[in-house]
Short mmCIF file of C-alpha atoms in Angstrom, two decimals:
data_model
loop_
_atom_site.label_atom_id
_atom_site.label_comp_id
_atom_site.label_asym_id
_atom_site.label_seq_id
_atom_site.Cartn_x
_atom_site.Cartn_y
_atom_site.Cartn_z
CA MET A 1 0.19 0.07 0.21
CA LYS A 2 1.22 3.51 -0.80
CA LEU A 3 0.45 6.95 0.55
CA GLY A 4 1.54 10.05 -1.60
CA ILE A 5 3.00 12.95 -0.14
CA VAL A 6 2.20 15.95 -1.83
CA GLY A 7 2.19 19.99 -1.38
CA LEU A 8 3.68 23.45 -2.51
CA PRO A 9 7.81 23.70 -3.31
CA ASN A 10 9.45 24.78 0.55
CA VAL A 11 6.36 23.45 2.57
CA GLY A 12 8.35 20.54 4.37
CA LYS A 13 7.69 17.76 2.20
CA SER A 14 10.99 16.10 1.22
CA THR A 15 12.49 16.58 4.76
CA LEU A 16 9.22 15.34 6.26
CA PHE A 17 9.80 12.08 3.76
CA ASN A 18 13.71 11.85 5.14
CA SER A 19 12.50 11.40 8.59
CA LEU A 20 9.62 8.92 7.59
CA THR A 21 11.80 6.81 5.71
CA LYS A 22 15.35 7.76 6.63
CA ALA A 23 15.86 7.54 2.90
CA GLY A 24 17.67 10.73 2.46
CA ALA A 25 15.96 12.27 -0.37
CA GLU A 26 17.56 15.69 -1.60
CA SER A 27 16.15 18.71 0.21
CA ALA A 28 17.19 22.12 -0.34
CA ASN A 29 15.03 25.84 0.05
CA TYR A 30 14.30 26.13 -3.63
CA PRO A 31 11.38 24.52 -6.08
CA PHE A 32 11.78 21.47 -8.04
CA CYS A 33 15.16 20.05 -6.48
CA THR A 34 12.94 16.67 -6.22
CA ILE A 35 12.98 15.49 -9.68
CA ASP A 36 12.37 12.12 -9.38
CA PRO A 37 9.82 10.61 -7.23
CA ASN A 38 11.53 9.41 -3.88
CA VAL A 39 10.03 6.01 -2.69
CA GLY A 40 10.67 4.73 1.01
CA VAL A 41 9.13 2.44 3.46
CA ALA A 42 8.00 3.75 6.69
CA VAL A 43 7.63 1.62 10.02
CA VAL A 44 4.02 1.62 11.36
CA PRO A 45 4.29 2.25 15.28
CA ASP A 46 3.25 -0.77 17.32
CA HIS A 47 3.74 -1.01 21.18
CA ARG A 48 2.48 -4.48 21.08
CA LEU A 49 5.40 -5.86 19.20
CA ASP A 50 7.18 -4.33 21.88
CA LEU A 51 5.64 -5.86 24.93
CA LEU A 52 5.34 -9.20 23.34
CA THR A 53 8.96 -9.55 22.02
CA GLU A 54 9.93 -9.29 25.73
CA MET A 55 7.46 -11.81 26.78
CA TYR A 56 8.91 -14.30 24.61
CA HIS A 57 12.41 -13.25 24.32
CA SER A 58 12.42 -13.28 20.66
CA ARG A 59 15.73 -13.11 18.47
CA LYS A 60 13.75 -10.74 16.12
CA THR A 61 10.97 -8.11 15.66
CA THR A 62 9.55 -7.35 12.53
CA PRO A 63 7.25 -4.50 12.56
CA ALA A 64 4.40 -3.67 9.68
CA VAL A 65 5.80 -1.26 7.01
CA ILE A 66 3.75 1.21 4.73
CA GLU A 67 5.40 2.83 1.55
CA PHE A 68 5.63 6.67 1.16
CA VAL A 69 6.05 8.52 -2.52
CA ASP A 70 7.68 11.99 -2.48
CA ILE A 71 6.93 13.89 -5.15
CA ALA A 72 8.48 17.01 -6.95
CA GLY A 73 6.47 20.41 -5.46
CA LEU A 74 3.44 21.41 -7.34
CA VAL A 75 2.69 24.88 -8.13
CA LYS A 76 -0.33 26.95 -10.20
CA GLY A 77 -0.39 25.31 -13.41
CA ALA A 78 1.22 21.81 -12.81
CA SER A 79 -1.20 20.17 -14.84
CA LYS A 80 -0.33 22.33 -17.76
CA GLY A 81 3.35 22.06 -17.23
CA GLU A 82 4.23 24.70 -15.14
CA GLY A 83 6.99 23.94 -13.20
CA LEU A 84 7.44 20.48 -14.10
CA GLY A 85 4.76 19.54 -12.18
CA ASN A 86 2.64 17.31 -14.68
CA GLN A 87 5.40 14.80 -15.19
CA PHE A 88 4.91 14.18 -11.12
CA LEU A 89 0.84 13.62 -10.93
CA SER A 90 1.20 10.52 -12.88
CA HIS A 91 3.21 9.22 -9.67
CA ILE A 92 0.23 9.77 -7.62
CA ARG A 93 -2.11 7.95 -9.77
CA GLU A 94 -0.30 4.83 -8.55
CA VAL A 95 -1.12 5.56 -4.77
CA ASP A 96 -3.74 4.78 -2.62
CA ALA A 97 -3.86 7.58 -0.41
CA ILE A 98 -2.60 11.33 -0.24
CA VAL A 99 -0.78 12.90 2.59
CA HIS A 100 -1.23 17.25 1.97
CA VAL A 101 1.61 18.37 3.54
CA VAL A 102 0.83 22.32 4.46
CA ARG A 103 2.89 25.13 5.40
CA CYS A 104 1.65 26.98 8.77
CA PHE A 105 4.57 28.49 9.87
CA GLU A 106 6.31 31.99 9.11
CA ASP A 107 10.23 31.82 8.36
CA PRO A 108 11.83 34.75 6.42
CA ASN A 109 14.71 32.60 5.28
CA VAL A 110 12.29 29.67 3.73
CA ILE A 111 11.10 31.48 0.43
CA HIS A 112 7.11 30.73 -0.19
CA VAL A 113 6.50 30.04 -4.04
CA ASP A 114 3.51 32.90 -4.00
CA GLY A 115 5.31 35.10 -1.41
CA SER A 116 3.06 34.62 1.34
CA VAL A 117 1.89 31.76 3.68
CA ASP A 118 -1.63 31.15 3.43
CA PRO A 119 -2.36 27.55 4.32
CA VAL A 120 -6.18 27.55 2.62
CA ARG A 121 -5.18 29.25 -0.32
CA ASP A 122 -2.35 26.47 -0.58
CA ILE A 123 -4.30 23.65 -0.25
CA GLU A 124 -6.56 25.28 -2.91
CA THR A 125 -4.15 25.50 -5.51
CA ILE A 126 -2.69 21.64 -5.23
CA ASN A 127 -6.53 20.69 -5.02
CA LEU A 128 -7.40 22.66 -8.08
CA GLU A 129 -4.27 21.11 -10.05
CA LEU A 130 -5.54 17.71 -8.97
CA ILE A 131 -8.77 18.46 -10.54
CA PHE A 132 -7.30 19.88 -13.91
CA SER A 133 -5.31 16.91 -14.13
CA ASP A 134 -8.68 14.97 -13.41
CA LEU A 135 -10.46 16.38 -16.30
CA GLU A 136 -7.84 16.06 -18.36
CA VAL A 137 -7.53 12.21 -18.09
CA LEU A 138 -11.34 12.24 -17.94
CA GLU A 139 -11.82 13.94 -21.20
CA ARG A 140 -9.46 11.43 -23.02
CA ARG A 141 -11.30 8.91 -21.63
CA ILE A 142 -14.94 9.97 -22.71
CA SER A 143 -13.53 10.66 -25.81
CA LYS A 144 -12.39 7.00 -26.25
CA THR A 145 -15.53 5.38 -24.92
CA SER A 146 -17.76 7.55 -26.77
CA HIS A 147 -16.31 5.91 -30.32
CA SER A 148 -16.23 2.50 -28.33
CA VAL A 149 -19.88 2.41 -27.66
CA MET A 150 -21.50 2.79 -31.05
CA GLY A 151 -19.86 -1.02 -31.02
CA ASP A 152 -20.88 -1.68 -27.74
CA LYS A 153 -23.94 -0.06 -26.04
CA SER A 154 -22.92 -1.91 -22.82
CA LEU A 155 -20.30 0.74 -22.31
CA GLN A 156 -23.05 3.30 -21.89
CA PRO A 157 -23.27 3.12 -18.38
CA GLN A 158 -19.74 4.02 -17.78
CA LEU A 159 -19.97 6.90 -20.48
CA ASP A 160 -22.94 8.49 -18.57
CA THR A 161 -21.11 8.14 -15.10
CA MET A 162 -17.65 9.61 -16.47
CA LYS A 163 -19.60 12.56 -17.93
CA LYS A 164 -21.47 13.04 -14.55
CA LEU A 165 -17.95 13.06 -13.23
CA LYS A 166 -16.55 15.95 -15.51
CA ALA A 167 -19.41 18.00 -14.73
CA LEU A 168 -18.82 17.59 -10.95
CA LEU A 169 -15.02 18.54 -11.55
CA GLU A 170 -15.91 21.61 -13.74
CA ASP A 171 -18.02 22.28 -10.73
CA GLY A 172 -14.62 22.51 -8.87
CA LYS A 173 -15.66 19.48 -6.67
CA PRO A 174 -13.63 16.31 -6.18
CA ILE A 175 -14.33 12.99 -7.87
CA LYS A 176 -15.18 11.52 -4.00
CA SER A 177 -17.89 14.20 -3.24
CA TYR A 178 -20.12 12.11 -5.96
CA GLU A 179 -22.29 9.27 -4.52
CA PRO A 180 -22.27 6.28 -6.68
CA ALA A 181 -25.84 4.37 -7.33
CA ASP A 182 -24.69 1.14 -6.50
CA ASP A 183 -21.57 -1.19 -5.99
CA GLU A 184 -20.84 -1.57 -9.93
CA GLU A 185 -20.54 2.35 -10.26
CA ALA A 186 -18.38 2.85 -7.35
CA ALA A 187 -16.36 -0.28 -8.69
CA PHE A 188 -15.88 1.42 -12.19
CA ILE A 189 -14.85 4.96 -10.48
CA SER A 190 -12.50 3.36 -8.20
CA SER A 191 -10.86 1.30 -11.37
CA LEU A 192 -10.49 5.15 -13.02
CA ASP A 193 -7.66 5.95 -10.60
CA MET A 194 -9.10 9.84 -10.40
CA LEU A 195 -6.72 11.72 -7.91
CA THR A 196 -9.91 13.48 -6.23
CA ASP A 197 -10.95 10.32 -5.41
CA LYS A 198 -8.21 9.16 -3.11
CA PRO A 199 -8.68 10.06 0.65
CA VAL A 200 -6.50 12.69 2.35
CA ILE A 201 -4.79 13.45 5.49
CA TYR A 202 -3.43 17.07 6.02
CA ALA A 203 -0.06 17.11 7.61
CA ALA A 204 0.26 20.65 9.25
CA ASN A 205 3.68 21.85 9.34
CA VAL A 206 4.63 23.68 12.11
CA SER A 207 7.50 25.45 14.00
CA GLU A 208 8.70 23.68 17.48
CA ASP A 209 6.82 26.37 19.14
CA ASP A 210 3.24 25.40 18.09
CA LEU A 211 4.16 21.52 19.09
CA ALA A 212 3.31 21.62 22.69
CA ASP A 213 -0.55 22.58 22.27
CA ASP A 214 -0.59 20.42 19.07
CA GLY A 215 -1.19 23.57 17.13
CA ALA A 216 -4.16 25.27 19.23
CA SER A 217 -2.52 28.35 19.38
CA ASN A 218 -1.52 28.29 15.53
CA PRO A 219 -4.41 30.20 13.47
CA MET A 220 -3.01 28.74 10.45
CA VAL A 221 -3.38 25.25 11.96
CA GLN A 222 -6.89 26.27 12.77
CA GLN A 223 -7.86 27.46 9.50
CA VAL A 224 -6.43 23.98 7.91
CA ARG A 225 -8.89 21.92 10.48
CA GLU A 226 -12.21 24.09 9.47
CA TYR A 227 -11.12 23.08 5.70
CA ALA A 228 -10.45 19.35 6.68
CA LYS A 229 -13.40 18.82 8.53
CA LYS A 230 -15.83 20.07 5.52
CA GLU A 231 -14.28 17.30 3.56
CA GLY A 232 -14.34 14.98 6.44
CA SER A 233 -10.45 14.55 6.39
CA GLU A 234 -8.01 14.56 9.43
CA VAL A 235 -5.16 16.87 10.42
CA TYR A 236 -2.22 15.84 12.31
CA VAL A 237 0.26 18.61 13.33
CA VAL A 238 3.83 17.67 12.75
CA CYS A 239 6.99 19.69 12.86
CA ALA A 240 9.09 18.59 10.07
CA LYS A 241 12.36 19.89 11.85
CA ILE A 242 11.89 18.25 15.04
CA GLU A 243 11.00 14.81 13.25
CA GLU A 244 14.27 15.07 11.06
CA GLU A 245 15.91 15.41 14.41
CA LEU A 246 14.17 12.63 15.91
CA SER A 247 14.53 10.14 13.01
CA GLU A 248 18.17 10.62 14.08
CA LEU A 249 17.95 9.44 17.64
CA ASP A 250 17.65 5.96 18.96
CA ASP A 251 14.41 4.51 20.86
CA ASP A 252 15.73 5.71 24.62
CA GLU A 253 17.14 9.13 23.34
CA LYS A 254 13.76 9.84 21.09
CA LYS A 255 12.01 9.31 24.10
CA GLU A 256 13.71 11.59 26.28
CA PHE A 257 13.71 14.32 23.77
CA LEU A 258 9.70 13.67 23.23
CA GLU A 259 9.28 14.24 27.15
CA THR A 260 11.14 17.77 27.08
CA LEU A 261 9.12 18.83 24.21
CA GLY A 262 6.22 17.45 26.23
CA MET A 263 4.79 15.02 23.71
CA LYS A 264 4.21 11.06 24.40
CA GLU A 265 4.36 10.34 20.74
CA SER A 266 5.73 12.28 18.09
CA GLY A 267 3.28 13.61 15.29
CA LEU A 268 4.99 11.55 12.59
CA ASP A 269 3.96 8.39 14.53
CA LYS A 270 0.64 9.53 14.71
CA LEU A 271 0.58 10.36 11.04
CA ILE A 272 1.83 6.97 9.89
CA ALA A 273 -0.98 5.24 12.25
CA ALA A 274 -3.35 7.46 10.79
CA SER A 275 -2.38 6.42 7.39
CA TYR A 276 -2.64 2.87 8.18
CA ASP A 277 -6.09 3.16 9.36
CA LEU A 278 -7.21 5.69 6.76
CA LEU A 279 -6.21 3.12 3.98
CA GLY A 280 -8.11 0.59 6.17
CA LEU A 281 -5.31 -1.85 7.40
CA ILE A 282 -5.00 -3.78 10.34
CA SER A 283 -2.06 -5.93 12.17
CA PHE A 284 -2.33 -9.29 13.42
CA LEU A 285 0.63 -10.63 15.30
CA THR A 286 2.97 -14.09 15.54
CA ALA A 287 5.30 -14.57 18.21
CA GLY A 288 7.58 -16.96 19.50
CA GLU A 289 11.12 -17.59 20.05
CA GLN A 290 12.51 -16.89 17.03
CA GLU A 291 10.31 -13.77 16.11
CA THR A 292 7.78 -11.54 16.91
CA ARG A 293 6.19 -10.23 13.76
CA ALA A 294 2.95 -7.77 12.59
CA TRP A 295 1.61 -8.91 9.42
CA THR A 296 -0.53 -6.35 7.11
CA ILE A 297 -4.16 -7.42 6.04
CA ARG A 298 -7.18 -5.41 5.31
CA LYS A 299 -10.05 -4.76 7.49
CA GLY A 300 -12.63 -7.61 6.70
CA THR A 301 -9.74 -10.40 5.88
CA LYS A 302 -10.71 -13.76 6.98
CA ALA A 303 -8.50 -16.21 8.77
CA PRO A 304 -7.25 -18.24 5.66
CA GLN A 305 -6.18 -15.41 3.67
CA ALA A 306 -4.57 -14.12 6.64
CA ALA A 307 -2.46 -17.13 6.86
CA GLY A 308 -1.40 -16.60 3.05
CA LYS A 309 0.14 -13.84 3.99
CA ILE A 310 2.64 -15.83 6.07
CA HIS A 311 3.12 -18.42 3.44
CA SER A 312 0.61 -19.82 0.28
CA ASP A 313 0.61 -23.44 2.01
CA PHE A 314 -0.63 -22.12 5.10
CA GLU A 315 -4.01 -20.90 3.52
CA ARG A 316 -4.06 -24.06 0.88
CA GLY A 317 -4.20 -26.28 3.98
CA PHE A 318 -5.63 -23.89 6.23
CA ILE A 319 -7.39 -26.19 9.46
CA ARG A 320 -8.17 -23.72 11.79
CA ALA A 321 -6.53 -20.40 13.71
CA GLU A 322 -5.82 -20.19 17.57
CA VAL A 323 -6.68 -16.73 18.48
CA ILE A 324 -5.91 -14.44 21.37
CA ASN A 325 -6.16 -10.76 21.62
CA TYR A 326 -2.69 -9.27 22.97
CA GLN A 327 -4.07 -7.89 25.80
CA GLU A 328 -5.23 -10.73 27.21
CA LEU A 329 -2.17 -12.62 26.80
CA LEU A 330 0.06 -10.51 28.46
CA ASP A 331 -2.70 -10.17 31.22
CA ALA A 332 -2.13 -14.12 31.12
CA GLY A 333 1.70 -14.02 31.47
CA THR A 334 2.17 -16.88 28.74
CA TYR A 335 0.49 -18.92 26.24
CA ASN A 336 0.16 -22.12 28.54
CA ALA A 337 -1.45 -19.84 30.83
CA ALA A 338 -3.61 -18.47 28.62
CA ARG A 339 -4.52 -21.39 27.56
CA GLU A 340 -4.84 -22.97 30.75
CA LYS A 341 -7.56 -20.26 31.56
CA GLY A 342 -9.77 -21.04 28.41
CA LEU A 343 -8.62 -17.98 26.67
CA ILE A 344 -7.48 -19.46 23.61
CA ARG A 345 -10.11 -19.66 20.69
CA LEU A 346 -10.15 -22.30 18.09
CA GLU A 347 -11.31 -20.03 14.73
CA GLY A 348 -12.45 -21.68 11.35
CA LYS A 349 -12.39 -20.37 7.72
CA ASP A 350 -15.10 -17.98 8.35
CA TYR A 351 -13.58 -15.98 11.24
CA VAL A 352 -12.91 -12.43 10.46
CA MET A 353 -9.42 -11.08 11.79
CA GLN A 354 -9.12 -8.40 14.09
CA ASP A 355 -6.33 -5.83 15.05
CA GLY A 356 -4.49 -6.91 17.55
CA ASP A 357 -4.74 -10.99 17.39
CA VAL A 358 -1.90 -12.97 18.37
CA VAL A 359 -2.52 -15.93 15.98
CA LEU A 360 -0.91 -19.57 15.35
CA PHE A 361 -2.39 -21.06 12.72
CA ARG A 362 -2.75 -25.03 12.20
CA PHE A 363 -2.36 -26.25 8.51
CA ASN A 364 -1.83 -29.42 6.36
CA VAL A 365 -0.37 -29.52 3.18
#
């Protein structure tokens, strides 16, 4: 699963990406320094893994991960080729959701592409470029389908849907504001990979001074929150500079640094966890002396398919799953103690996996 990081130039995108993935993308105080999309993997923070590793004395701990794509800063006119921006819009089409980084700090040393900091204007600049890009793609699809429908009348419903979507975009509204008539229409719209159909999380990038109260005293953050609320999106406050410093520290140093800032977890950890949730993902856990590991699955996944994430043989020869919630396991003290208390459940092929399930799969191939 991929998330695309978008925003204007110099809002802190690449700095944030570096912190997320420690991939060292080039970051500089001028537009378009990130020409190729940078792809990196970020660890999904999960305290449950640490507790289970300690309990089992596991030799190895493997967390769940999520992929981030950082593209060059977009500017007004990007969809028409301004600032090389349209070269990168295609990269966002491949992602499942968007993290939109918005500058909410004043700094005379960091130039703003529009000469001043205005978060709502900045958001609308990016959103408009995404709308224009979708319109261009849709117009091509409509033209092609209009010719095809003459020989294949079954394509008419798709053509009708695309025309409705085009009218919506021309009205300045995103595709996600459209309400499909049924599951079939929803599936078709999803297959179009429209940029404005993707879920969005806003990352409000603030100065260090605004971190302690989660941006509550920053009027620019409030503007972003009000804007996001109207479209049903979440906002997370981050300080890209601080996150970059945190990414260089080990766990103990990081914890100590956060405490001096009056924070329990970094803004980036919250953002990653929220991104994971936004994509409809959960983790089930396996634990043992060799390894404690988090496995990523979609919400609603049944036990055999979850087993297949570990190995295809597990799914093919699935017999049952021995399942316990991680907290119940910790409270019991050991797996054997949990079994003696009758806390281990035997689940079959129709069991829908839950976040935090600790599982032992039984199979026979």
